[in-house]
Amino acid sequence: MKVLVIGSGGREHAIAWKISQNSDVEKIYCAPGNGGTFFENKCHNINLTRIDDLLNFARKENIDLTVVGPEAPLVEGIVDVFKKEGLRIFGPSKRAAQLEGSKIFSKNFMKKYNVKTAAYEVFEEEASAVEYLKECEYPIVIKADGLAAGKGVAICNSFEEAQGVISDFMIQDIFKGAGKRIVIEEYLDGVEASILSVTDGKTIIPFISAKDHKTIFEGNQGPNTGGMGVIAPNPYCTEEVYKDFQENIMIPTLKGIQEEKMDFTGIIFFGIMITKKGVYLLEYNVRMGDPETEALLPLMKSDLTQIIINACDNRLNEIQIEWFQGYSCCVIASSKGYPGKYKTGFEITGIEKTKGKVFIAGAAAESNRLTTSGGRVLAVTYVAEELNDAVKGAYEDLNNINFEGIYYRKDIGRL
């Protein structure tokens, strides 16, 4: 088999690494890939990002399976384009991808199909949004409608703070159009959890849970990032929580997908909040999370390639997903200054001394060495029978890795 993995982050490195373990897979083309996939077994980077170029490559090389990592190409409709040409691709259609691509679309979908979620209002004009803020109880949550690289959600503790966020989103347009329309949402107090699942539109199978750490600083302080670390399974996801999630969120979501006749073969990522009043859905993502993927795939006992093929062939009901016993801890090492301005081009050393798995995100291969090229540089994942041992192992590995300006949170899995 020849597989095409689209994307360039740590998530895509983890996907390619897991797919490479299937003995039938001969080559994995990573488009565009990164320094990690450059050195990974069976992987070959190709410098392609445009949908037309990817389509032409898949046809020319007789690619057997394409796996889409990031959300942007899904929202742009890459799945529709590939399927029209008879190519096997893992991901939702353009219409189904609106569940992530538009917060307004997804909240209206939740409401229509009785998916348990926070109360909300939609605004397209700054003036009416600011007026609404005067009547709100604080804290309040403001979400950009469109894609904002995981940074389009703000929790505001006062009217003044909320007014500033609305100005940033709608007037200053910091998300290049994604914040021109917004959702103002009830704040839910509780513990967040990530539950990825796979579906072929008929069957849906949830993965084990994960706990992301979004903010840049320890103690969940500072601005949001794309994610600074993950532990899995999430200790707060009890059997009771899973049952509540399945009954009030997962099953109604699948029903909605079916009733709306959405073409959805791929991953549904449920971002949930565990509260004293039960489990609520915060948001959908329509692809694997990052860095959740880097924490979950090392715990997956089953063959990811076979899971994906079964989903693409509408035979997901024929398999069960098995997991290794134990825990994983994934810690992100970032460039100094991230999520703001940062410098790149620094050599990364010490990866060969680690005992866990290092997934590369923002680093490039240059003359047989790795140099930093992004904000989130790499993810260190360590698996152990006990959570404390997984956390300890991840941080011991990180102590061996170095590049100028390296930064990572010291409290992942310790909160």
Tab-separated table of N, CA, C and O in Angstrom, residues 213 230-231 329 387-388 391 395 411-415:
chain	number	residue	atom	x	y	z
A	213	HIS	N	-3.970	20.650	27.840
A	213	HIS	CA	-3.580	21.819	28.638
A	213	HIS	C	-3.327	22.953	27.642
A	213	HIS	O	-2.288	22.982	26.989
A	230	VAL	N	-0.685	16.863	27.009
A	230	VAL	CA	-1.867	16.002	27.145
A	230	VAL	C	-1.516	14.803	28.013
A	230	VAL	O	-0.405	14.271	27.915
A	231	ILE	N	-2.477	14.388	28.839
A	231	ILE	CA	-2.384	13.081	29.468
A	231	ILE	C	-3.572	12.253	29.004
A	231	ILE	O	-4.635	12.777	28.706
A	329	CYS	N	1.819	10.436	28.811
A	329	CYS	CA	1.976	11.870	29.077
A	329	CYS	C	2.745	12.468	27.915
A	329	CYS	O	3.824	11.994	27.559
A	387	LEU	N	0.232	6.765	35.898
A	387	LEU	CA	0.300	8.134	35.378
A	387	LEU	C	1.541	8.862	35.872
A	387	LEU	O	2.232	9.539	35.091
A	388	ASN	N	1.849	8.742	37.155
A	388	ASN	CA	3.021	9.440	37.698
A	388	ASN	C	4.302	9.024	36.992
A	388	ASN	O	5.198	9.850	36.763
A	391	VAL	N	4.385	10.689	33.528
A	391	VAL	CA	4.757	12.106	33.669
A	391	VAL	C	6.255	12.229	33.932
A	391	VAL	O	6.955	13.025	33.290
A	395	TYR	N	9.216	14.062	31.392
A	395	TYR	CA	10.072	15.172	31.803
A	395	TYR	C	11.546	14.784	31.854
A	395	TYR	O	12.416	15.618	31.559
A	411	ASP	N	3.957	21.443	34.539
A	411	ASP	CA	2.872	20.868	35.353
A	411	ASP	C	1.913	19.981	34.562
A	411	ASP	O	0.815	19.696	35.023
A	412	ILE	N	2.316	19.524	33.383
A	412	ILE	CA	1.442	18.633	32.613
A	412	ILE	C	1.285	17.311	33.380
A	412	ILE	O	2.267	16.662	33.724
A	413	GLY	N	0.044	16.926	33.652
A	413	GLY	CA	-0.224	15.702	34.392
A	413	GLY	C	-0.048	15.836	35.884
A	413	GLY	O	-0.246	14.864	36.624
A	414	ARG	N	0.308	17.039	36.359
A	414	ARG	CA	0.567	17.236	37.783
A	414	ARG	C	-0.451	18.169	38.436
A	414	ARG	O	-0.400	18.415	39.626
A	415	LEU	N	-1.399	18.698	37.630
A	415	LEU	CA	-2.397	19.632	38.179
A	415	LEU	C	-3.376	18.903	39.074
A	415	LEU	O	-3.792	17.787	38.744
